[in-house]
Short mmCIF file of C-alpha atoms and ligand atoms in Angstrom, two decimals:
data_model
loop_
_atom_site.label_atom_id
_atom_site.label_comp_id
_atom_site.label_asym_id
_atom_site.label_seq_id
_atom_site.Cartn_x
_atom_site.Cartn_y
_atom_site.Cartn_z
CA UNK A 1 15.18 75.68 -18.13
CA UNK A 2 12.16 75.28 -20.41
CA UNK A 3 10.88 78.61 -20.25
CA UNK A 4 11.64 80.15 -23.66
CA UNK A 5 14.43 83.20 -23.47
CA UNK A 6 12.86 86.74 -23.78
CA UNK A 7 15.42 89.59 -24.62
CA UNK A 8 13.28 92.67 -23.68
CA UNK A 9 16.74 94.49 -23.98
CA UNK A 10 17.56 97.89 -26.28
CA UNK A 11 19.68 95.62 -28.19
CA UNK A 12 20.04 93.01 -28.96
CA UNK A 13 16.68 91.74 -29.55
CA UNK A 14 14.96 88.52 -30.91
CA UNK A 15 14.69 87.96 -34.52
CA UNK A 16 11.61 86.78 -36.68
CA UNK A 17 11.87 83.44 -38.40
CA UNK A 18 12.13 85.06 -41.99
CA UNK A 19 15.52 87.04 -41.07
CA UNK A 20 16.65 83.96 -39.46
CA UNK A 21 16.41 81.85 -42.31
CA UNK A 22 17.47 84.52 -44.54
CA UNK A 23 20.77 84.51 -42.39
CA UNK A 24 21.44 80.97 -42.58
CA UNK A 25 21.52 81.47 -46.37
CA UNK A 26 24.43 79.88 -48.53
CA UNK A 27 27.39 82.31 -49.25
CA UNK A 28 27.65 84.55 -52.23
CA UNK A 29 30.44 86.16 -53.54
CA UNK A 30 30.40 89.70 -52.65
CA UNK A 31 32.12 91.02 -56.18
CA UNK A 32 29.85 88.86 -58.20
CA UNK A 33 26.64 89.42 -59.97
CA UNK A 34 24.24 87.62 -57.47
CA UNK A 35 25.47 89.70 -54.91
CA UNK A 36 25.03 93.07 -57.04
CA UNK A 37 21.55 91.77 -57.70
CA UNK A 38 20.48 91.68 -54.09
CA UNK A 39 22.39 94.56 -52.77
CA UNK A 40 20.81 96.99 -55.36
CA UNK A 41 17.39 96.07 -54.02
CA UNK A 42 18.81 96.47 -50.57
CA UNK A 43 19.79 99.96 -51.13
CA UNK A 44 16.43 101.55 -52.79
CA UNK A 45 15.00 99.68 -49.56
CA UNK A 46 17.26 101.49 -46.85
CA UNK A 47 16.47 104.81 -48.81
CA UNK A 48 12.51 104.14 -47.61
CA UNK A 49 13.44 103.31 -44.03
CA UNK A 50 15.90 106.28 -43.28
CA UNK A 51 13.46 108.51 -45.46
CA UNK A 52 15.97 109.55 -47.67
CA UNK A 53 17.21 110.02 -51.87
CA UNK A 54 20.80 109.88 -51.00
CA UNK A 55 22.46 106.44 -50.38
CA UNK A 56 22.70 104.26 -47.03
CA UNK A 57 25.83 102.92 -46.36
CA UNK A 58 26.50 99.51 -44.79
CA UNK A 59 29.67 99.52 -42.78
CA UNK A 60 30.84 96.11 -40.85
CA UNK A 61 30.57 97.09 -37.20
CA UNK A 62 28.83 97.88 -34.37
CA UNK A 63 26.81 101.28 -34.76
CA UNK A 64 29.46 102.99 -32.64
CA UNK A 65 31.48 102.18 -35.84
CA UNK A 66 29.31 104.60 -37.56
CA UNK A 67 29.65 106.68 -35.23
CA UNK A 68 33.40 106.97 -34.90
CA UNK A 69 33.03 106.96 -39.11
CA UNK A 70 31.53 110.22 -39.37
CA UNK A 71 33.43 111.99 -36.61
CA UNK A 72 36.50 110.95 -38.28
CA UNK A 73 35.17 111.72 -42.38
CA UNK A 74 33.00 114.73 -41.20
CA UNK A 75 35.34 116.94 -38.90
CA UNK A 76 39.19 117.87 -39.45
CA UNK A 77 41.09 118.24 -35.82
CA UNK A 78 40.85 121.54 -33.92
CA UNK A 79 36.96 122.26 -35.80
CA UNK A 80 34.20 123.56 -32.94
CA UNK A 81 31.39 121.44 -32.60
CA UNK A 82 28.56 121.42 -29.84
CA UNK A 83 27.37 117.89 -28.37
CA UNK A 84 24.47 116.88 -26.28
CA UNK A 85 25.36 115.16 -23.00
CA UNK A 86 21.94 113.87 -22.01
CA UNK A 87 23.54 110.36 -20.89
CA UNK A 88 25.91 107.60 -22.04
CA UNK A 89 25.18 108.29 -25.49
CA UNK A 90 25.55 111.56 -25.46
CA UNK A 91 29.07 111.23 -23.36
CA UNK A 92 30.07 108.78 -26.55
CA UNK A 93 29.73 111.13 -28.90
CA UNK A 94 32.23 113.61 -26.46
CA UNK A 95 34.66 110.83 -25.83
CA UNK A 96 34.91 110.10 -30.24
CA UNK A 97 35.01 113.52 -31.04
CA UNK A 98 38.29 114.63 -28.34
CA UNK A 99 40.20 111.64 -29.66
CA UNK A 100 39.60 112.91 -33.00
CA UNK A 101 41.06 116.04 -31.51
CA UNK A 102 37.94 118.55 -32.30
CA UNK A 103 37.41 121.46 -30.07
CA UNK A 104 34.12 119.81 -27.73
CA UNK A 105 31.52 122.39 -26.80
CA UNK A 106 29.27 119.97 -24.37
CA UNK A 107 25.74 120.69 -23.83
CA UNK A 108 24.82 119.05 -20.70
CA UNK A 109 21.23 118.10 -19.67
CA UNK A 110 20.08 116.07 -16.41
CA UNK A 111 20.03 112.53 -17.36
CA UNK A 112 16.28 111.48 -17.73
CA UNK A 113 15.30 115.33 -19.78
CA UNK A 114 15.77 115.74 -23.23
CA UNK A 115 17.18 119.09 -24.48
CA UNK A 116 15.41 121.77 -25.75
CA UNK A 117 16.14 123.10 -29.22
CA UNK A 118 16.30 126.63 -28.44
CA UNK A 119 18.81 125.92 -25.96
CA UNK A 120 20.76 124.57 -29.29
CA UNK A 121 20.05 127.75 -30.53
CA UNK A 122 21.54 129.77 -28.23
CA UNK A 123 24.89 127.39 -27.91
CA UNK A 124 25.35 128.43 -31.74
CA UNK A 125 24.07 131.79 -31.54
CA UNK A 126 26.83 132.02 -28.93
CA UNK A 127 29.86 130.94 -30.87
CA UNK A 128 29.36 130.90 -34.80
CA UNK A 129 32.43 128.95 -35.06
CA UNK A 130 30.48 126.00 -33.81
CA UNK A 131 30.59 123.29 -37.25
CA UNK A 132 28.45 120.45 -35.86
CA UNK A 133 26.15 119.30 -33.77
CA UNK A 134 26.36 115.86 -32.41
CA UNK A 135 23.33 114.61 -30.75
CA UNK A 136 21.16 111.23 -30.34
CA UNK A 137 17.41 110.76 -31.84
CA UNK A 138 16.95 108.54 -28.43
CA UNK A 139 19.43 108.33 -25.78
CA UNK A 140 18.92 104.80 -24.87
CA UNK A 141 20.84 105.18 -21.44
CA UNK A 142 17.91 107.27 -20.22
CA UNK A 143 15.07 106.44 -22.41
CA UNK A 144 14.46 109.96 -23.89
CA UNK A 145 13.72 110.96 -27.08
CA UNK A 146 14.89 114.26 -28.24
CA UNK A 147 13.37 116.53 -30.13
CA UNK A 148 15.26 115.97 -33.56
CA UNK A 149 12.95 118.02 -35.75
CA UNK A 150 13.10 120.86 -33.74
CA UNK A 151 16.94 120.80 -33.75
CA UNK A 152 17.11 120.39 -37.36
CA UNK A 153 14.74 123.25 -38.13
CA UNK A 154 18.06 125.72 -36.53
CA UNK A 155 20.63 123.90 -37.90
CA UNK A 156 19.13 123.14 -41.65
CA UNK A 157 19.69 127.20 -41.91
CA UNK A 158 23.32 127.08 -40.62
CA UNK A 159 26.16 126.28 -41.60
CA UNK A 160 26.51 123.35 -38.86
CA UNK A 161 25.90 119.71 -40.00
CA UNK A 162 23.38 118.06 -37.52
CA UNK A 163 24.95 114.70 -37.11
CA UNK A 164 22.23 112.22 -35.04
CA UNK A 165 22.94 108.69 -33.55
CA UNK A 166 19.90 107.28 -34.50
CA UNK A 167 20.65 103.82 -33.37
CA UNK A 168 17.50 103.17 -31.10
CA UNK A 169 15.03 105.60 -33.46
CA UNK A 170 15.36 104.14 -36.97
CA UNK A 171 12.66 101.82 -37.75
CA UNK A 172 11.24 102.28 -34.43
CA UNK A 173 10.12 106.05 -34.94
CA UNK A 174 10.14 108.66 -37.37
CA UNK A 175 12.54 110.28 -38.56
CA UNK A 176 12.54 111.25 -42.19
CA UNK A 177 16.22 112.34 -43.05
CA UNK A 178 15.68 114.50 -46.20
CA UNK A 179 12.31 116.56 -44.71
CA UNK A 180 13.45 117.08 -41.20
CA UNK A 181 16.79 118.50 -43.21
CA UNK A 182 18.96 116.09 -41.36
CA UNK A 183 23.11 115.93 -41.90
CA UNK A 184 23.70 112.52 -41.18
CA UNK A 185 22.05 109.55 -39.47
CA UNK A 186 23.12 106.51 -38.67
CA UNK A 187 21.92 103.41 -36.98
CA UNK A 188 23.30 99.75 -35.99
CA UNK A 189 21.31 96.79 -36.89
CA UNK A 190 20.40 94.91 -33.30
CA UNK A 191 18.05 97.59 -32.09
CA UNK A 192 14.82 98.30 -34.28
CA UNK A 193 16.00 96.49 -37.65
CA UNK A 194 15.61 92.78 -36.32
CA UNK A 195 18.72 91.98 -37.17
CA UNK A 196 22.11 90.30 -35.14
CA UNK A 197 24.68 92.80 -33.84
CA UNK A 198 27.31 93.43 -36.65
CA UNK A 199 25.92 95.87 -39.25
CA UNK A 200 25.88 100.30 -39.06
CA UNK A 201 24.11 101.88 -41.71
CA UNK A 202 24.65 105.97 -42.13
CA UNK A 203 23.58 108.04 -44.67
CA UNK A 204 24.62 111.75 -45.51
CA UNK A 205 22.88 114.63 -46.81
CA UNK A 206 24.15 116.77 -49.89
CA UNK A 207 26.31 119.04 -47.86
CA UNK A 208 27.65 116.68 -45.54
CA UNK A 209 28.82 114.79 -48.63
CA UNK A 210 30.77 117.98 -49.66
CA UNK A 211 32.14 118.26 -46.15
CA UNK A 212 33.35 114.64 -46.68
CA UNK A 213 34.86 115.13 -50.11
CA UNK A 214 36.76 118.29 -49.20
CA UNK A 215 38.42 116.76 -46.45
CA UNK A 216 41.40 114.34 -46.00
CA UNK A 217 40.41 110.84 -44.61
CA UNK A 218 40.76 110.55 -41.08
CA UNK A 219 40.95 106.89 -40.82
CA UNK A 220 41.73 103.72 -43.49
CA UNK A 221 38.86 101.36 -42.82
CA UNK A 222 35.83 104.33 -42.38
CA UNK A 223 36.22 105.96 -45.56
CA UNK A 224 32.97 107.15 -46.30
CA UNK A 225 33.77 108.51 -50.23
CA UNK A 226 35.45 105.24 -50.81
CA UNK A 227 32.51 103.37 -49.59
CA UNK A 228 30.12 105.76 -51.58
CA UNK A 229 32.42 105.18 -54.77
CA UNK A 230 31.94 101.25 -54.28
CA UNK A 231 28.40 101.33 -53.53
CA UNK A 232 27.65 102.75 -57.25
CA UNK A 233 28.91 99.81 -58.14
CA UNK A 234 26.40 97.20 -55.84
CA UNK A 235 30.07 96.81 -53.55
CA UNK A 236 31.20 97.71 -50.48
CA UNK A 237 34.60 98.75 -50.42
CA UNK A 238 36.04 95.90 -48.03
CA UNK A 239 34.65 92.36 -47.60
CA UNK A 240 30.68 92.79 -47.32
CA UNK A 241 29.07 90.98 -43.97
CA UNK A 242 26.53 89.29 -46.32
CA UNK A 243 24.72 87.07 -44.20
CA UNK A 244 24.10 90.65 -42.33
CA UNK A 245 22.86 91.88 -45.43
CA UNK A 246 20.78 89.14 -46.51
CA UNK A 247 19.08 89.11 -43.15
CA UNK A 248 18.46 93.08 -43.98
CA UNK A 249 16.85 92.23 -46.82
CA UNK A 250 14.66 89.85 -45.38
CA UNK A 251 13.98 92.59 -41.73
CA UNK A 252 13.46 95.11 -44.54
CA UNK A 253 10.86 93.32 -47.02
CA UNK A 254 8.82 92.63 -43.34
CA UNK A 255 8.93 96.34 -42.28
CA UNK A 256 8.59 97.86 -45.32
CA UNK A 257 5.69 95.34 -46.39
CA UNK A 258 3.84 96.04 -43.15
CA UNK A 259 4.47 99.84 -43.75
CA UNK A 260 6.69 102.18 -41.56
CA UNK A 261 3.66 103.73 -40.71
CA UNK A 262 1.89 100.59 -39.04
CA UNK A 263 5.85 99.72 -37.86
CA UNK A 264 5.95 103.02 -35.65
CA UNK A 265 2.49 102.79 -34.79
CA UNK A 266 3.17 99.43 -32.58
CA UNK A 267 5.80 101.25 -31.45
CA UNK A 268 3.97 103.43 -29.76
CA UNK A 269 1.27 101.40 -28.60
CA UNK A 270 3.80 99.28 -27.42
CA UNK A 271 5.50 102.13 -25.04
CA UNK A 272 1.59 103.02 -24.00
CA UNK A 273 1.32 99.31 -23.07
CA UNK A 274 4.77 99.41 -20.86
CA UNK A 275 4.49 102.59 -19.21
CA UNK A 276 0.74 102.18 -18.14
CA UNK A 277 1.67 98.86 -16.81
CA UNK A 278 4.13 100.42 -14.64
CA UNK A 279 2.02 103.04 -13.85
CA UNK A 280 -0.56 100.64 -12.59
CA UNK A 281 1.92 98.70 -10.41
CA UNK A 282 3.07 102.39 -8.85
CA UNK A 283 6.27 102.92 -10.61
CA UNK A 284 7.41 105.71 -12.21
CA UNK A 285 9.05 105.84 -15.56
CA UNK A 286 12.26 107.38 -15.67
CA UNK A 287 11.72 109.47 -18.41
CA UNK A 288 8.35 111.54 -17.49
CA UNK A 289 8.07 113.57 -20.43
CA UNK A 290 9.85 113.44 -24.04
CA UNK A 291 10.11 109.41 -24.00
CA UNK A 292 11.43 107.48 -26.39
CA UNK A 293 9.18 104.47 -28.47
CA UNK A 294 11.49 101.39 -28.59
CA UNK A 295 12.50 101.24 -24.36
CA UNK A 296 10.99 102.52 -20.83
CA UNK A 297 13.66 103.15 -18.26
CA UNK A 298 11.51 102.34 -15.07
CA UNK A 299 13.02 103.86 -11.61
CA UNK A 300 13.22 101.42 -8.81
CA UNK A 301 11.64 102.01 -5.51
CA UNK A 302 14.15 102.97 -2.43
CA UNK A 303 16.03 100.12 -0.89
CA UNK A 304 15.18 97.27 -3.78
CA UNK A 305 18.75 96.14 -5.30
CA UNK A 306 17.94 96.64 -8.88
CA UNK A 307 21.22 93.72 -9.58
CA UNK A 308 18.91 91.13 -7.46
CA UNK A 309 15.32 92.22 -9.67
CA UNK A 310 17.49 91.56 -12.97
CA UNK A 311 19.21 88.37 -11.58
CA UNK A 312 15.27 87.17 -10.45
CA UNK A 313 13.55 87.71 -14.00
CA UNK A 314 16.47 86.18 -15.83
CA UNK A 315 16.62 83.12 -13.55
CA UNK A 316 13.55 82.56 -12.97
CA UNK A 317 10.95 84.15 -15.32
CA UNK A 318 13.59 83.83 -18.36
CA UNK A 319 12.95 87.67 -18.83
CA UNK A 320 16.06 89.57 -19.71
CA UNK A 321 15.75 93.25 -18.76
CA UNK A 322 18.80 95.79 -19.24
CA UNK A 323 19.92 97.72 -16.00
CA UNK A 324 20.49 101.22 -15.61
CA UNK A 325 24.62 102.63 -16.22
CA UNK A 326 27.09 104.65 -14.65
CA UNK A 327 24.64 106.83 -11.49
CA UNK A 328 21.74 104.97 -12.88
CA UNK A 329 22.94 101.63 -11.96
CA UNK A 330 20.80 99.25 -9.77
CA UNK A 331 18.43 102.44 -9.77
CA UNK A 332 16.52 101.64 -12.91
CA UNK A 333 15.61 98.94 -14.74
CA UNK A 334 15.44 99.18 -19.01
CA UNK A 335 12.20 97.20 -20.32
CA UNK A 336 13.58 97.20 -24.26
CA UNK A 337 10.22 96.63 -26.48
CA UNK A 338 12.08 97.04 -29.87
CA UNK A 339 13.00 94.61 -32.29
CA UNK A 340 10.94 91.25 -32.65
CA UNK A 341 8.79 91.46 -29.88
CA UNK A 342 4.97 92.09 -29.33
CA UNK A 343 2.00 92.47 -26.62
CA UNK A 344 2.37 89.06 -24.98
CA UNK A 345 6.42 89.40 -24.83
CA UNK A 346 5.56 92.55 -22.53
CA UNK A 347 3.13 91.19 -20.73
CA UNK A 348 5.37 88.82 -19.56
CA UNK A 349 7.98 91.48 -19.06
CA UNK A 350 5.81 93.56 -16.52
CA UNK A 351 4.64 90.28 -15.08
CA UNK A 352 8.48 89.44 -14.67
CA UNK A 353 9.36 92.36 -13.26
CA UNK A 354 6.78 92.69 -10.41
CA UNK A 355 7.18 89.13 -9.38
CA UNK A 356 10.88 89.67 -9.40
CA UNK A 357 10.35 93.71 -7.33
CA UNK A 358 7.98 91.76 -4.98
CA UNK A 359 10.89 89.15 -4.44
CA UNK A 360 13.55 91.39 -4.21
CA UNK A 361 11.79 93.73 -1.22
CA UNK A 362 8.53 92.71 -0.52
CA UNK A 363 6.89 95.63 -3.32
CA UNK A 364 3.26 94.98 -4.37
CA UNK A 365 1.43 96.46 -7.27
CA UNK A 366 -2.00 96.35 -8.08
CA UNK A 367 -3.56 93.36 -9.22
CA UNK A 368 -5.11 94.13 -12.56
CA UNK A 369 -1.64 96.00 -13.90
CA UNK A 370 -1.91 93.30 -16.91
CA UNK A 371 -5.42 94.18 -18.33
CA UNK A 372 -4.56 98.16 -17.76
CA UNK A 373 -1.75 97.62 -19.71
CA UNK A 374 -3.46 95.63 -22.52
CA UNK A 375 -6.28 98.25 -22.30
CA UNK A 376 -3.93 100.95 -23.17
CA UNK A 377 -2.45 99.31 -26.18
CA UNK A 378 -5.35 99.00 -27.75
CA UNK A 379 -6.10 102.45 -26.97
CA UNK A 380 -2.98 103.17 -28.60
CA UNK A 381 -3.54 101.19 -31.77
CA UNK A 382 -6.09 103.32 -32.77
CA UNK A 383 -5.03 106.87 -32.35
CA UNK A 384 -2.02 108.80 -34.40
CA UNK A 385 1.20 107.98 -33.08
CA UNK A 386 2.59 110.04 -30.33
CA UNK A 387 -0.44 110.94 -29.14
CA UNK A 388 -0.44 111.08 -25.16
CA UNK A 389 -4.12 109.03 -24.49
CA UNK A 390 -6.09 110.92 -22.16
CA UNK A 391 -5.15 111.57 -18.80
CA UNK A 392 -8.15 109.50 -17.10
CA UNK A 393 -6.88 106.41 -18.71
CA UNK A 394 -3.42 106.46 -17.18
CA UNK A 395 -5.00 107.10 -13.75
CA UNK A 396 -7.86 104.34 -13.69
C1 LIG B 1 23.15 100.76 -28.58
C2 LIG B 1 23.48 102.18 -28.82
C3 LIG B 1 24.78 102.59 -29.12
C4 LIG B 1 25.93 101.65 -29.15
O1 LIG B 1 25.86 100.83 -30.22
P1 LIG B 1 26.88 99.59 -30.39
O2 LIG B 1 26.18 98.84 -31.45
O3 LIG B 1 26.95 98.90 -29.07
O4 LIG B 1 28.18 100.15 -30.81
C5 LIG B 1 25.01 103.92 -29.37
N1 LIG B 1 24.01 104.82 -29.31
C6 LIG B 1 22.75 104.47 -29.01
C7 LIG B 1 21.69 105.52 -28.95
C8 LIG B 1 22.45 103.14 -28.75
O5 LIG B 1 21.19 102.79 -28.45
#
């Protein structure tokens, strides 16, 4: 009861004290001047984070909003497009794109793998009727990141628009829109922009923009020219969420004043930190290979309930940890390290979770997990991002 809550969860996630007083900020109109004012700011500072010249669009909703937005402003029923299945994420995209009524080519790929571009390659290669390609930067269900770059590198020389759900990647790692050659990407604000759950952001390359303009709406509220048409004018085209969007300036002046670079580099030290602290204790991470920076999906050993090891670090260690979905339940646990949190947040986290493991079936790491864990994150601090650190640290 007087522990202090900590959301190690892929979303949502806790909030630094600037956003939070930036969202408690009085009202503005959102069709006045003082509105215009901070929005315009706003906007040249979303073009930084997604690493892009055209405009970021705010829509009021979760990011599966976005999602649903560009399915439904991108694609006209009966078009081909090709989607990666690598878990729940992946699955969304299917489910979006049938109710739309496109034709869904699904690319399936064990859950815990990412896919591999060329096998993108040969999917269009295959059938050139193929328009899109609908895939996530990190498939949060699993914990993999997917190799984005790669992907874009076939489609940029297509024509298929490479549409990403970049909800657990943006501002976590990179993933520079206009020189990867990107379609669209969009993100929602409780995962890596330290913001409350309410707010997508998407943003469009040149082409898609055509594809959008050429087209028939698909839906009233997600009308992505509309929204572009308002947002020359500092407006969105419905009623803005501007406490969102005053917190987003604040979660944007902190990332963007820190640097992206520094932002993703505690990323990754962060992930180094997690998964040799699970390594240490004997666990294996999920996601062996290809792993994404903002969450570790951790398998749980035979015969623990994985319900009971959440239900233990919630109610007694005040340590929220996400479970595994659909196959993957009580099989995995999620430690989320995106969003406000930091070194001592995860220490607590892997102390949390093999006090709760130990409780749960009578597992027992090693005793100096903590310091291993700590060693690697400094480790991590100082060499370039995404760099695996040498083999004989993991092991000692
Ligand atoms: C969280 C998440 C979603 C779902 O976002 P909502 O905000 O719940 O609609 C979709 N895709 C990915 C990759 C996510 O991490």
């Amino acid at each position: 009861m007087l522990n202090k809550l900590r959301l190690l969860t892929p979303g949502p996630t806790p909030l630094p004290e600037s956003v939070r007083l930036a969202l408690a900020k009085d009202m503005v109109h959102h069709r006045k001047a003082d509105f215009h004012q901070f929005f315009a700011k706003v906007q040249e500072n979303l073009k930084l984070l997604f690493g892009t010249k055209e405009e970021v669009l705010p829509l009021s909703c979760s990011g599966t909003g976005a999602m649903t937005a560009v399915v439904y402003s991108l694609f006209a029923p009966n078009e081909k497009v090709l989607v990666v299945e690598a878990g729940k994420f992946g699955q969304r995209w299917s489910e979006i794109c049938r109710l739309r009524g496109l034709n869904v080519v699904v690319l399936e790929i064990p859950w815990g793998h990412a896919v591999q571009a060329e096998d993108i390659a040969k999917a269009l290669a295959n059938d050139c009727s193929i328009r899109g390609v609908f895939l996530q930067v990190s498939e949060t269900s699993t914990g993999v990141l997917h190799p984005v770059k790669e992907v874009a590198e076939i489609t940029r020389n297509l024509d298929v628009l490479l549409c990403l759900d970049g909800i657990s990647a943006v501002g976590i790692s990179p993933c520079p829109m206009d020189e990867w050659g990107i379609d669209v990407l969009l993100t929602g604000s409780q995962k890596g922009l330290l913001l409350p759950p309410g707010l997508a952001l998407l943003a469009l390359s040149p082409r898609a923009w055509d594809k959008a303009n050429s087209l028939e709406p698909g839906c009233f509220y997600f009308n992505l020219p509309a929204e572009r048409r308002k947002l020359a004018q500092h407006e969105t085209n419905f009623t803005s969420p501007v406490n969102l969007l005053a917190g987003l300036e604040a979660s944007l002046d902190l990332l963007l004043k820190a640097g992206l670079e520094a932002v993703y580099r505690k990323q990754w030290a962060l992930t180094m930190l997690v998964r040799q602290g699970i390594h240490a204790l004997g666990l294996e991470p999920l996601a062996a290979t290809n792993y994404t920076w903002g969450l570790t999906s951790v398998k749980l050993p035979a015969g623990i309930d994985g319900k009971k090891v959440l239900a233990i670090a919630q109610e007694q260690y005040a340590v929220c940890l996400a479970g595994g979905q659909d196959h993957l339940k009580g099989r995995i646990v999620r430690i989320g390290h995106m969003g406000w949190v930091d070194w001592a947040d995860l220490l607590a986290g892997l102390y949390a979770l093999k006090q709760s493991l130990q409780q749960a079936g009578g597992f027992s790491g090693s005793r100096d997990y903590l310091e291993k864990a700590m060693a690697s994150y400094q480790a991590a601090l100082l060499v370039e991002p995404g760099t695996e650190l040498p083999q004989v640290m993991l092991r000692s």
